[in-house]
Amino acid sequence: MPELPEVRTVAKSLKNKILNKTLTDIIIRYDKIIEKDSLNINLIIGQKIKDIFTYGKYIIFSIGDLYLISHLRMEGKYFIKEINEEFNKHEHIIFTLDNEISLRYHDTRKFGRIVLVKDYLNYKAIKKLGLEPFNKNINSKYILDKIKNKNITIKEILLDQSIITGLGNIYANEVLFASKINPYKLGKEITKIDAKNIIDNSISILNKAIIEGGTTIKSYTSSLGVIGNFQNFLNVHKREGEKCNICSTPIKKERIAGRSTYYCPNCQK
DNA sequence: AACGAAACCTGCGCGC
DNA sequence: TGCGCGCAGGTTTCGT
């Protein structure tokens, strides 16, 4: 569940359930989830979870004087279980809280990463992030300055977290549809009006998705806070061959930079 | 520097 | 039923 609305939904749910609890044990069952440059994870044992917040697609736990940064990538999920419940094969990191709750990081494809740092704002992956669409400092000039020389498509640009952070494949497809921009349009061809539409539509689409609890495409399992409903509001994503909601032209699906890109060839010229 | 492709992983659905 | 292939909400790293 990895785009901004899903990440925020998970973080909010975690905050409701584990804020102010103390880490009493950590079991690492698959150590590649922990970044190589992480501080020793055991440093947070005995420390209290003081806050949980997000930046882009990262979940950040403030624990004692340190920060645990978690990125779910494609399939990372958190579950809260009974302390003595058997481990599922995809539960890679187990955090015991107050000796009575088992918080489990579950990741089928093992793409997710966790890192413990002293200063999260200074961590390399966080430092290079661009602004979230909700940031009051974002505007069309900010976007245009970053992309005016780029020969890559706007679809790739929206997926580049160093420009705008928070959009992933689903919402990038939806934002381009709402903005009536062809996904193949190059960065250097993007107009000021395009840029403004991208910002405005990112805000409205992400806000709507947050209200709906995110998008749940694979509903084979429920994880913490993640039975989203936004899949019912998608205009193009996963709708290949179906009629455009505006003009009834069949929605196209093509690959751009290795990612499935859905668009209306008539609305998005 | 810029770009595309591969790498990292597992599971599911489809066609044969 | 079984097998091979393509695909999945992301990011980093490797080649040219």
PDB file of C-alpha atoms (C1' of nucleotides) in Angstrom:
ATOM      1  CA  MET A   1       0.000   0.000   0.000  1.00  0.00           C
ATOM      2  CA  PRO A   2       2.560   2.450  -0.942  1.00  0.00           C
ATOM      3  CA  GLU A   3       1.451   5.871  -2.102  1.00  0.00           C
ATOM      4  CA  LEU A   4       0.949   8.882   0.142  1.00  0.00           C
ATOM      5  CA  PRO A   5      -2.711   8.288   1.074  1.00  0.00           C
ATOM      6  CA  GLU A   6      -2.073   4.661   2.015  1.00  0.00           C
ATOM      7  CA  VAL A   7       1.053   5.529   3.985  1.00  0.00           C
ATOM      8  CA  ARG A   8      -0.798   8.227   5.916  1.00  0.00           C
ATOM      9  CA  THR A   9      -3.650   5.846   6.600  1.00  0.00           C
ATOM     10  CA  VAL A  10      -1.259   3.263   8.021  1.00  0.00           C
ATOM     11  CA  ALA A  11       0.591   5.843  10.112  1.00  0.00           C
ATOM     12  CA  LYS A  12      -2.622   7.206  11.569  1.00  0.00           C
ATOM     13  CA  SER A  13      -3.773   3.736  12.465  1.00  0.00           C
ATOM     14  CA  LEU A  14      -0.408   2.920  14.048  1.00  0.00           C
ATOM     15  CA  LYS A  15      -0.537   6.132  16.036  1.00  0.00           C
ATOM     16  CA  ASN A  16      -3.941   5.216  17.411  1.00  0.00           C
ATOM     17  CA  LYS A  17      -2.711   1.836  18.533  1.00  0.00           C
ATOM     18  CA  ILE A  18       0.874   2.106  19.710  1.00  0.00           C
ATOM     19  CA  LEU A  19       1.646   5.713  20.661  1.00  0.00           C
ATOM     20  CA  ASN A  20       3.412   6.041  24.036  1.00  0.00           C
ATOM     21  CA  LYS A  21       4.130   2.334  24.229  1.00  0.00           C
ATOM     22  CA  THR A  22       7.638   1.144  25.060  1.00  0.00           C
ATOM     23  CA  LEU A  23       9.716  -1.191  22.865  1.00  0.00           C
ATOM     24  CA  THR A  24      10.554  -4.219  24.976  1.00  0.00           C
ATOM     25  CA  ASP A  25      11.963  -6.568  22.337  1.00  0.00           C
ATOM     26  CA  ILE A  26      12.791  -6.748  18.618  1.00  0.00           C
ATOM     27  CA  ILE A  27      13.150  -9.935  16.594  1.00  0.00           C
ATOM     28  CA  ILE A  28      14.714  -9.727  13.156  1.00  0.00           C
ATOM     29  CA  ARG A  29      13.764 -12.699  10.997  1.00  0.00           C
ATOM     30  CA  TYR A  30      15.044 -11.364   7.645  1.00  0.00           C
ATOM     31  CA  ASP A  31      17.810  -8.851   8.127  1.00  0.00           C
ATOM     32  CA  LYS A  32      17.926  -7.368   4.615  1.00  0.00           C
ATOM     33  CA  ILE A  33      14.870  -5.301   5.547  1.00  0.00           C
ATOM     34  CA  ILE A  34      17.190  -3.271   7.807  1.00  0.00           C
ATOM     35  CA  GLU A  35      19.336  -0.828   5.812  1.00  0.00           C
ATOM     36  CA  LYS A  36      23.081  -1.400   5.986  1.00  0.00           C
ATOM     37  CA  ASP A  37      23.754   2.095   7.292  1.00  0.00           C
ATOM     38  CA  SER A  38      21.229   1.794  10.115  1.00  0.00           C
ATOM     39  CA  LEU A  39      22.174   2.329  13.751  1.00  0.00           C
ATOM     40  CA  ASN A  40      21.859  -0.833  15.815  1.00  0.00           C
ATOM     41  CA  ILE A  41      18.125  -1.488  16.050  1.00  0.00           C
ATOM     42  CA  ASN A  42      18.484  -2.672  19.637  1.00  0.00           C
ATOM     43  CA  LEU A  43      19.260   0.905  20.680  1.00  0.00           C
ATOM     44  CA  ILE A  44      15.518   1.596  20.828  1.00  0.00           C
ATOM     45  CA  ILE A  45      14.729  -1.256  23.176  1.00  0.00           C
ATOM     46  CA  GLY A  46      13.533   0.287  26.429  1.00  0.00           C
ATOM     47  CA  GLN A  47      12.546   3.508  24.669  1.00  0.00           C
ATOM     48  CA  LYS A  48       9.074   4.960  24.224  1.00  0.00           C
ATOM     49  CA  ILE A  49       7.291   5.684  20.913  1.00  0.00           C
ATOM     50  CA  LYS A  50       6.773   9.420  21.199  1.00  0.00           C
ATOM     51  CA  ASP A  51       5.303  10.189  17.789  1.00  0.00           C
ATOM     52  CA  ILE A  52       4.487   8.646  14.415  1.00  0.00           C
ATOM     53  CA  PHE A  53       4.308  10.781  11.297  1.00  0.00           C
ATOM     54  CA  THR A  54       4.951  10.625   7.548  1.00  0.00           C
ATOM     55  CA  TYR A  55       6.961  12.422   4.899  1.00  0.00           C
ATOM     56  CA  GLY A  56       6.182  11.491   1.318  1.00  0.00           C
ATOM     57  CA  LYS A  57       5.856   7.719   1.409  1.00  0.00           C
ATOM     58  CA  TYR A  58       7.984   7.269   4.528  1.00  0.00           C
ATOM     59  CA  ILE A  59       6.606   6.454   7.973  1.00  0.00           C
ATOM     60  CA  ILE A  60       8.763   7.921  10.742  1.00  0.00           C
ATOM     61  CA  PHE A  61       8.613   6.723  14.333  1.00  0.00           C
ATOM     62  CA  SER A  62      10.083   9.037  16.950  1.00  0.00           C
ATOM     63  CA  ILE A  63      11.432   6.655  19.592  1.00  0.00           C
ATOM     64  CA  GLY A  64      13.450   7.962  22.530  1.00  0.00           C
ATOM     65  CA  ASP A  65      15.962  10.322  20.936  1.00  0.00           C
ATOM     66  CA  LEU A  66      16.130   8.365  17.670  1.00  0.00           C
ATOM     67  CA  TYR A  67      13.997   7.952  14.554  1.00  0.00           C
ATOM     68  CA  LEU A  68      12.952   4.697  12.946  1.00  0.00           C
ATOM     69  CA  ILE A  69      12.228   5.307   9.257  1.00  0.00           C
ATOM     70  CA  SER A  70      10.069   2.749   7.445  1.00  0.00           C
ATOM     71  CA  HIS A  71       9.342   2.539   3.730  1.00  0.00           C
ATOM     72  CA  LEU A  72       6.749  -0.034   2.662  1.00  0.00           C
ATOM     73  CA  ARG A  73       7.825  -0.079  -1.017  1.00  0.00           C
ATOM     74  CA  MET A  74       5.442  -2.407  -2.881  1.00  0.00           C
ATOM     75  CA  GLU A  75       3.977  -4.694  -0.259  1.00  0.00           C
ATOM     76  CA  GLY A  76       5.048  -3.717   3.241  1.00  0.00           C
ATOM     77  CA  LYS A  77       2.312  -3.904   5.872  1.00  0.00           C
ATOM     78  CA  TYR A  78       2.031  -3.659   9.636  1.00  0.00           C
ATOM     79  CA  PHE A  79      -0.065  -5.983  11.735  1.00  0.00           C
ATOM     80  CA  ILE A  80      -0.759  -5.994  15.449  1.00  0.00           C
ATOM     81  CA  LYS A  81      -1.099  -9.463  16.879  1.00  0.00           C
ATOM     82  CA  GLU A  82      -1.127 -11.366  20.124  1.00  0.00           C
ATOM     83  CA  ILE A  83       2.356 -11.800  21.510  1.00  0.00           C
ATOM     84  CA  ASN A  84       2.209 -15.599  21.349  1.00  0.00           C
ATOM     85  CA  GLU A  85       0.631 -15.927  17.924  1.00  0.00           C
ATOM     86  CA  GLU A  86       2.739 -17.947  15.479  1.00  0.00           C
ATOM     87  CA  PHE A  87       4.837 -16.048  12.984  1.00  0.00           C
ATOM     88  CA  ASN A  88       3.592 -15.818   9.437  1.00  0.00           C
ATOM     89  CA  LYS A  89       6.315 -16.608   6.864  1.00  0.00           C
ATOM     90  CA  HIS A  90       6.237 -13.013   5.601  1.00  0.00           C
ATOM     91  CA  GLU A  91       6.608 -11.363   9.017  1.00  0.00           C
ATOM     92  CA  HIS A  92      10.213 -10.183   8.966  1.00  0.00           C
ATOM     93  CA  ILE A  93      10.569  -7.774  11.874  1.00  0.00           C
ATOM     94  CA  ILE A  94       8.711  -8.243  15.151  1.00  0.00           C
ATOM     95  CA  PHE A  95       8.490  -5.370  17.633  1.00  0.00           C
ATOM     96  CA  THR A  96       7.223  -6.247  21.098  1.00  0.00           C
ATOM     97  CA  LEU A  97       5.555  -3.332  22.898  1.00  0.00           C
ATOM     98  CA  ASP A  98       5.028  -3.127  26.662  1.00  0.00           C
ATOM     99  CA  ASN A  99       5.668  -6.889  26.770  1.00  0.00           C
ATOM    100  CA  GLU A 100       2.075  -7.389  25.646  1.00  0.00           C
ATOM    101  CA  ILE A 101       1.620  -6.383  21.991  1.00  0.00           C
ATOM    102  CA  SER A 102       3.331  -7.765  18.898  1.00  0.00           C
ATOM    103  CA  LEU A 103       3.762  -5.255  16.066  1.00  0.00           C
ATOM    104  CA  ARG A 104       4.764  -7.159  12.936  1.00  0.00           C
ATOM    105  CA  TYR A 105       6.317  -5.835   9.757  1.00  0.00           C
ATOM    106  CA  HIS A 106       5.002  -8.071   6.976  1.00  0.00           C
ATOM    107  CA  ASP A 107       6.351  -7.891   3.422  1.00  0.00           C
ATOM    108  CA  THR A 108       5.672 -10.564   0.815  1.00  0.00           C
ATOM    109  CA  ARG A 109       8.226  -9.300  -1.684  1.00  0.00           C
ATOM    110  CA  LYS A 110      10.781  -8.114   0.897  1.00  0.00           C
ATOM    111  CA  PHE A 111      11.274  -4.791  -0.906  1.00  0.00           C
ATOM    112  CA  GLY A 112      10.526  -2.601   2.120  1.00  0.00           C
ATOM    113  CA  ARG A 113      13.300  -1.036   4.189  1.00  0.00           C
ATOM    114  CA  ILE A 114      13.698   0.114   7.789  1.00  0.00           C
ATOM    115  CA  VAL A 115      16.501   2.277   9.136  1.00  0.00           C
ATOM    116  CA  LEU A 116      17.262   3.723  12.572  1.00  0.00           C
ATOM    117  CA  VAL A 117      18.859   7.181  12.518  1.00  0.00           C
ATOM    118  CA  LYS A 118      19.724  10.027  14.834  1.00  0.00           C
ATOM    119  CA  ASP A 119      18.398  12.776  12.567  1.00  0.00           C
ATOM    120  CA  TYR A 120      15.741  11.795  10.047  1.00  0.00           C
ATOM    121  CA  LEU A 121      15.909  15.087   8.121  1.00  0.00           C
ATOM    122  CA  ASN A 122      19.546  14.374   7.430  1.00  0.00           C
ATOM    123  CA  TYR A 123      19.028  10.826   6.220  1.00  0.00           C
ATOM    124  CA  LYS A 124      20.000  10.551   2.548  1.00  0.00           C
ATOM    125  CA  ALA A 125      16.724   9.132   1.242  1.00  0.00           C
ATOM    126  CA  ILE A 126      14.673  11.754   3.074  1.00  0.00           C
ATOM    127  CA  LYS A 127      16.977  14.635   2.250  1.00  0.00           C
ATOM    128  CA  LYS A 128      16.563  14.261  -1.482  1.00  0.00           C
ATOM    129  CA  LEU A 129      12.760  14.224  -1.438  1.00  0.00           C
ATOM    130  CA  GLY A 130      10.922  17.028  -3.169  1.00  0.00           C
ATOM    131  CA  LEU A 131       7.907  18.795  -1.694  1.00  0.00           C
ATOM    132  CA  GLU A 132       4.613  17.068  -0.995  1.00  0.00           C
ATOM    133  CA  PRO A 133       1.720  18.491  -3.034  1.00  0.00           C
ATOM    134  CA  PHE A 134       0.285  19.758   0.275  1.00  0.00           C
ATOM    135  CA  ASN A 135       3.361  21.827   1.085  1.00  0.00           C
ATOM    136  CA  LYS A 136       2.486  25.518   1.117  1.00  0.00           C
ATOM    137  CA  ASN A 137       5.760  26.288  -0.667  1.00  0.00           C
ATOM    138  CA  ILE A 138       4.876  24.287  -3.768  1.00  0.00           C
ATOM    139  CA  ASN A 139       3.784  26.235  -6.827  1.00  0.00           C
ATOM    140  CA  SER A 140       4.063  26.061 -10.604  1.00  0.00           C
ATOM    141  CA  LYS A 141       7.417  27.868 -10.582  1.00  0.00           C
ATOM    142  CA  TYR A 142       8.875  25.237  -8.259  1.00  0.00           C
ATOM    143  CA  ILE A 143       7.759  22.496 -10.659  1.00  0.00           C
ATOM    144  CA  LEU A 144       8.804  24.283 -13.840  1.00  0.00           C
ATOM    145  CA  ASP A 145      12.254  25.123 -12.484  1.00  0.00           C
ATOM    146  CA  LYS A 146      12.859  21.446 -11.778  1.00  0.00           C
ATOM    147  CA  ILE A 147      11.590  20.082 -15.095  1.00  0.00           C
ATOM    148  CA  LYS A 148      12.070  22.779 -17.711  1.00  0.00           C
ATOM    149  CA  ASN A 149      15.142  21.096 -19.215  1.00  0.00           C
ATOM    150  CA  LYS A 150      13.999  17.518 -18.853  1.00  0.00           C
ATOM    151  CA  ASN A 151      13.652  15.280 -21.863  1.00  0.00           C
ATOM    152  CA  ILE A 152      11.787  12.636 -19.902  1.00  0.00           C
ATOM    153  CA  THR A 153       8.011  12.193 -19.910  1.00  0.00           C
ATOM    154  CA  ILE A 154       5.733  13.878 -17.403  1.00  0.00           C
ATOM    155  CA  LYS A 155       4.694  10.404 -16.236  1.00  0.00           C
ATOM    156  CA  GLU A 156       8.263   9.649 -15.190  1.00  0.00           C
ATOM    157  CA  ILE A 157       8.547  13.082 -13.626  1.00  0.00           C
ATOM    158  CA  LEU A 158       5.484  12.525 -11.430  1.00  0.00           C
ATOM    159  CA  LEU A 159       7.019   9.268 -10.210  1.00  0.00           C
ATOM    160  CA  ASP A 160      10.314  11.004  -9.371  1.00  0.00           C
ATOM    161  CA  GLN A 161      10.130  11.601  -5.623  1.00  0.00           C
ATOM    162  CA  SER A 162      12.844  14.257  -5.737  1.00  0.00           C
ATOM    163  CA  ILE A 163      10.515  16.592  -7.635  1.00  0.00           C
ATOM    164  CA  ILE A 164       7.119  15.981  -6.010  1.00  0.00           C
ATOM    165  CA  THR A 165       6.880  13.351  -3.310  1.00  0.00           C
ATOM    166  CA  GLY A 166       3.811  11.265  -2.574  1.00  0.00           C
ATOM    167  CA  LEU A 167       2.516  10.221  -5.981  1.00  0.00           C
ATOM    168  CA  GLY A 168       3.014   6.659  -7.185  1.00  0.00           C
ATOM    169  CA  ASN A 169       1.814   4.845 -10.258  1.00  0.00           C
ATOM    170  CA  ILE A 170      -1.908   4.889  -9.464  1.00  0.00           C
ATOM    171  CA  TYR A 171      -2.164   8.547  -8.495  1.00  0.00           C
ATOM    172  CA  ALA A 172       0.247   9.715 -11.197  1.00  0.00           C
ATOM    173  CA  ASN A 173      -2.072   8.145 -13.783  1.00  0.00           C
ATOM    174  CA  GLU A 174      -5.106   9.752 -12.138  1.00  0.00           C
ATOM    175  CA  VAL A 175      -3.504  13.188 -11.770  1.00  0.00           C
ATOM    176  CA  LEU A 176      -2.520  13.262 -15.456  1.00  0.00           C
ATOM    177  CA  PHE A 177      -6.045  12.304 -16.455  1.00  0.00           C
ATOM    178  CA  ALA A 178      -7.586  14.983 -14.248  1.00  0.00           C
ATOM    179  CA  SER A 179      -5.087  17.510 -15.625  1.00  0.00           C
ATOM    180  CA  LYS A 180      -5.789  16.477 -19.244  1.00  0.00           C
ATOM    181  CA  ILE A 181      -2.084  15.961 -19.907  1.00  0.00           C
ATOM    182  CA  ASN A 182      -0.755  13.233 -22.181  1.00  0.00           C
ATOM    183  CA  PRO A 183       1.615  11.018 -20.166  1.00  0.00           C
ATOM    184  CA  TYR A 184       4.210  11.157 -22.981  1.00  0.00           C
ATOM    185  CA  LYS A 185       4.456  14.963 -22.852  1.00  0.00           C
ATOM    186  CA  LEU A 186       8.037  15.893 -21.991  1.00  0.00           C
ATOM    187  CA  GLY A 187       9.090  17.858 -18.945  1.00  0.00           C
ATOM    188  CA  LYS A 188      10.369  20.714 -21.062  1.00  0.00           C
ATOM    189  CA  GLU A 189       6.978  20.977 -22.824  1.00  0.00           C
ATOM    190  CA  ILE A 190       4.981  21.367 -19.615  1.00  0.00           C
ATOM    191  CA  THR A 191       3.305  24.767 -19.381  1.00  0.00           C
ATOM    192  CA  LYS A 192       2.648  26.884 -16.342  1.00  0.00           C
ATOM    193  CA  ILE A 193      -1.024  25.969 -16.587  1.00  0.00           C
ATOM    194  CA  ASP A 194      -0.132  22.266 -16.757  1.00  0.00           C
ATOM    195  CA  ALA A 195       2.003  22.654 -13.647  1.00  0.00           C
ATOM    196  CA  LYS A 196      -0.773  24.408 -11.765  1.00  0.00           C
ATOM    197  CA  ASN A 197      -3.254  21.725 -12.799  1.00  0.00           C
ATOM    198  CA  ILE A 198      -0.874  19.016 -11.637  1.00  0.00           C
ATOM    199  CA  ILE A 199      -0.556  20.612  -8.205  1.00  0.00           C
ATOM    200  CA  ASP A 200      -4.273  21.314  -7.803  1.00  0.00           C
ATOM    201  CA  ASN A 201      -5.315  17.865  -8.973  1.00  0.00           C
ATOM    202  CA  SER A 202      -2.668  16.138  -6.851  1.00  0.00           C
ATOM    203  CA  ILE A 203      -4.049  17.901  -3.798  1.00  0.00           C
ATOM    204  CA  SER A 204      -7.681  17.109  -4.550  1.00  0.00           C
ATOM    205  CA  ILE A 205      -7.064  13.496  -5.595  1.00  0.00           C
ATOM    206  CA  LEU A 206      -4.775  12.710  -2.665  1.00  0.00           C
ATOM    207  CA  ASN A 207      -7.166  14.383  -0.234  1.00  0.00           C
ATOM    208  CA  LYS A 208     -10.094  12.406  -1.559  1.00  0.00           C
ATOM    209  CA  ALA A 209      -8.014   9.213  -1.373  1.00  0.00           C
ATOM    210  CA  ILE A 210      -6.993   9.972   2.221  1.00  0.00           C
ATOM    211  CA  ILE A 211     -10.638  10.447   3.163  1.00  0.00           C
ATOM    212  CA  GLU A 212     -11.424   7.111   1.521  1.00  0.00           C
ATOM    213  CA  GLY A 213      -8.574   5.403   3.381  1.00  0.00           C
ATOM    214  CA  GLY A 214      -6.419   4.910   0.281  1.00  0.00           C
ATOM    215  CA  THR A 215      -6.738   2.481  -2.604  1.00  0.00           C
ATOM    216  CA  THR A 216      -6.904  -1.272  -2.072  1.00  0.00           C
ATOM    217  CA  ILE A 217      -6.289  -3.153  -5.285  1.00  0.00           C
ATOM    218  CA  LYS A 218      -5.212  -6.487  -3.907  1.00  0.00           C
ATOM    219  CA  SER A 219      -7.743  -7.143  -1.204  1.00  0.00           C
ATOM    220  CA  TYR A 220      -6.518 -10.632  -0.371  1.00  0.00           C
ATOM    221  CA  THR A 221      -5.574  -9.520   3.084  1.00  0.00           C
ATOM    222  CA  SER A 222      -6.368  -6.738   5.474  1.00  0.00           C
ATOM    223  CA  SER A 223      -3.579  -4.976   7.254  1.00  0.00           C
ATOM    224  CA  LEU A 224      -3.561  -2.212   9.787  1.00  0.00           C
ATOM    225  CA  GLY A 225      -5.951   0.478   8.632  1.00  0.00           C
ATOM    226  CA  VAL A 226      -5.778  -0.494   5.033  1.00  0.00           C
ATOM    227  CA  ILE A 227      -9.160  -1.347   3.641  1.00  0.00           C
ATOM    228  CA  GLY A 228      -9.187   1.631   1.330  1.00  0.00           C
ATOM    229  CA  ASN A 229     -12.101   2.585  -0.853  1.00  0.00           C
ATOM    230  CA  PHE A 230     -10.551   4.887  -3.434  1.00  0.00           C
ATOM    231  CA  GLN A 231     -10.380   2.123  -6.048  1.00  0.00           C
ATOM    232  CA  ASN A 232     -14.044   2.925  -6.645  1.00  0.00           C
ATOM    233  CA  PHE A 233     -13.107   6.432  -7.774  1.00  0.00           C
ATOM    234  CA  LEU A 234     -10.361   5.639 -10.271  1.00  0.00           C
ATOM    235  CA  ASN A 235     -10.908   7.157 -13.712  1.00  0.00           C
ATOM    236  CA  VAL A 236      -8.149   5.441 -15.668  1.00  0.00           C
ATOM    237  CA  HIS A 237      -5.955   3.189 -13.528  1.00  0.00           C
ATOM    238  CA  LYS A 238      -6.688  -0.511 -14.144  1.00  0.00           C
ATOM    239  CA  ARG A 239      -9.419   0.449 -16.626  1.00  0.00           C
ATOM    240  CA  GLU A 240      -7.826  -0.605 -19.910  1.00  0.00           C
ATOM    241  CA  GLY A 241     -10.453  -0.907 -22.657  1.00  0.00           C
ATOM    242  CA  GLU A 242     -13.214   0.551 -20.500  1.00  0.00           C
ATOM    243  CA  LYS A 243     -14.916   3.778 -21.548  1.00  0.00           C
ATOM    244  CA  CYS A 244     -13.534   7.108 -20.434  1.00  0.00           C
ATOM    245  CA  ASN A 245     -15.914   8.631 -17.891  1.00  0.00           C
ATOM    246  CA  ILE A 246     -15.786  11.932 -19.761  1.00  0.00           C
ATOM    247  CA  CYS A 247     -15.819  11.071 -23.479  1.00  0.00           C
ATOM    248  CA  SER A 248     -16.391   7.284 -23.686  1.00  0.00           C
ATOM    249  CA  THR A 249     -13.148   6.699 -25.628  1.00  0.00           C
ATOM    250  CA  PRO A 250     -11.572   3.372 -24.568  1.00  0.00           C
ATOM    251  CA  ILE A 251      -8.832   3.818 -21.967  1.00  0.00           C
ATOM    252  CA  LYS A 252      -5.383   2.838 -23.210  1.00  0.00           C
ATOM    253  CA  LYS A 253      -2.675   0.988 -21.304  1.00  0.00           C
ATOM    254  CA  GLU A 254       0.956   1.380 -22.325  1.00  0.00           C
ATOM    255  CA  ARG A 255       4.283   1.023 -20.566  1.00  0.00           C
ATOM    256  CA  ILE A 256       6.277   4.138 -19.790  1.00  0.00           C
ATOM    257  CA  ALA A 257       9.596   3.654 -18.015  1.00  0.00           C
ATOM    258  CA  GLY A 258       8.560   0.142 -17.110  1.00  0.00           C
ATOM    259  CA  ARG A 259       5.321   1.171 -15.412  1.00  0.00           C
ATOM    260  CA  SER A 260       1.762   0.548 -16.634  1.00  0.00           C
ATOM    261  CA  THR A 261       0.358   3.855 -17.768  1.00  0.00           C
ATOM    262  CA  TYR A 262      -3.388   4.266 -18.291  1.00  0.00           C
ATOM    263  CA  TYR A 263      -4.811   7.269 -20.091  1.00  0.00           C
ATOM    264  CA  CYS A 264      -7.586   8.534 -22.317  1.00  0.00           C
ATOM    265  CA  PRO A 265      -6.090   9.271 -25.743  1.00  0.00           C
ATOM    266  CA  ASN A 266      -8.880  11.734 -26.447  1.00  0.00           C
ATOM    267  CA  CYS A 267      -8.971  13.727 -23.177  1.00  0.00           C
ATOM    268  CA  GLN A 268      -5.190  13.685 -22.763  1.00  0.00           C
ATOM    269  CA  LYS A 269      -3.858  15.028 -26.045  1.00  0.00           C
TER     270      LYS A 269
ATOM    271  C1'  DA B   1      24.722  14.021 -16.527  1.00  0.00           C
ATOM    272  C1'  DA B   2      21.199  11.417 -18.467  1.00  0.00           C
ATOM    273  C1'  DC B   3      18.840   7.599 -19.668  1.00  0.00           C
ATOM    274  C1'  DG B   4      17.220   2.700 -19.943  1.00  0.00           C
ATOM    275  C1'  DA B   5      17.421  -1.646 -17.932  1.00  0.00           C
ATOM    276  C1'  DA B   6      18.137  -4.659 -14.400  1.00  0.00           C
ATOM    277  C1'  DA B   7      17.996  -5.797  -9.725  1.00  0.00           C
ATOM    278  C1'  DC B   8      15.675  -6.646  -5.486  1.00  0.00           C
ATOM    279  C1'  DC B   9      11.467 -10.711  -4.233  1.00  0.00           C
ATOM    280  C1'  DT B  10       7.048 -13.493  -4.061  1.00  0.00           C
ATOM    281  C1'  DG B  11       2.584 -14.803  -5.561  1.00  0.00           C
ATOM    282  C1'  DC B  12      -1.277 -14.646  -8.628  1.00  0.00           C
ATOM    283  C1'  DG B  13      -3.811 -15.129 -12.880  1.00  0.00           C
ATOM    284  C1'  DC B  14      -3.771 -16.315 -17.528  1.00  0.00           C
ATOM    285  C1'  DG B  15      -3.100 -19.143 -21.749  1.00  0.00           C
ATOM    286  C1'  DC B  16      -1.861 -23.491 -23.398  1.00  0.00           C
TER     287       DC B  16
ATOM    288  C1'  DT C   1      -3.485 -30.277 -13.227  1.00  0.00           C
ATOM    289  C1'  DG C   2       0.922 -28.283 -14.409  1.00  0.00           C
ATOM    290  C1'  DC C   3       4.025 -24.949 -16.467  1.00  0.00           C
ATOM    291  C1'  DG C   4       5.748 -20.763 -18.185  1.00  0.00           C
ATOM    292  C1'  DC C   5       5.062 -16.068 -18.603  1.00  0.00           C
ATOM    293  C1'  DG C   6       3.705 -11.484 -17.439  1.00  0.00           C
ATOM    294  C1'  DC C   7       2.372  -8.546 -14.013  1.00  0.00           C
ATOM    295  C1'  DA C   8       2.072  -5.933  -9.306  1.00  0.00           C
ATOM    296  C1'  DG C   9       0.854   0.378  -5.339  1.00  0.00           C
ATOM    297  C1'  DG C  10       8.708   1.389  -5.432  1.00  0.00           C
ATOM    298  C1'  DT C  11      13.364   2.596  -5.361  1.00  0.00           C
ATOM    299  C1'  DT C  12      18.312   1.856  -6.101  1.00  0.00           C
ATOM    300  C1'  DT C  13      22.084   0.456  -8.824  1.00  0.00           C
ATOM    301  C1'  DC C  14      24.350  -0.742 -12.911  1.00  0.00           C
ATOM    302  C1'  DG C  15      25.606   0.002 -17.792  1.00  0.00           C
ATOM    303  C1'  DT C  16      26.194   2.792 -21.923  1.00  0.00           C
TER     304       DT C  16
END
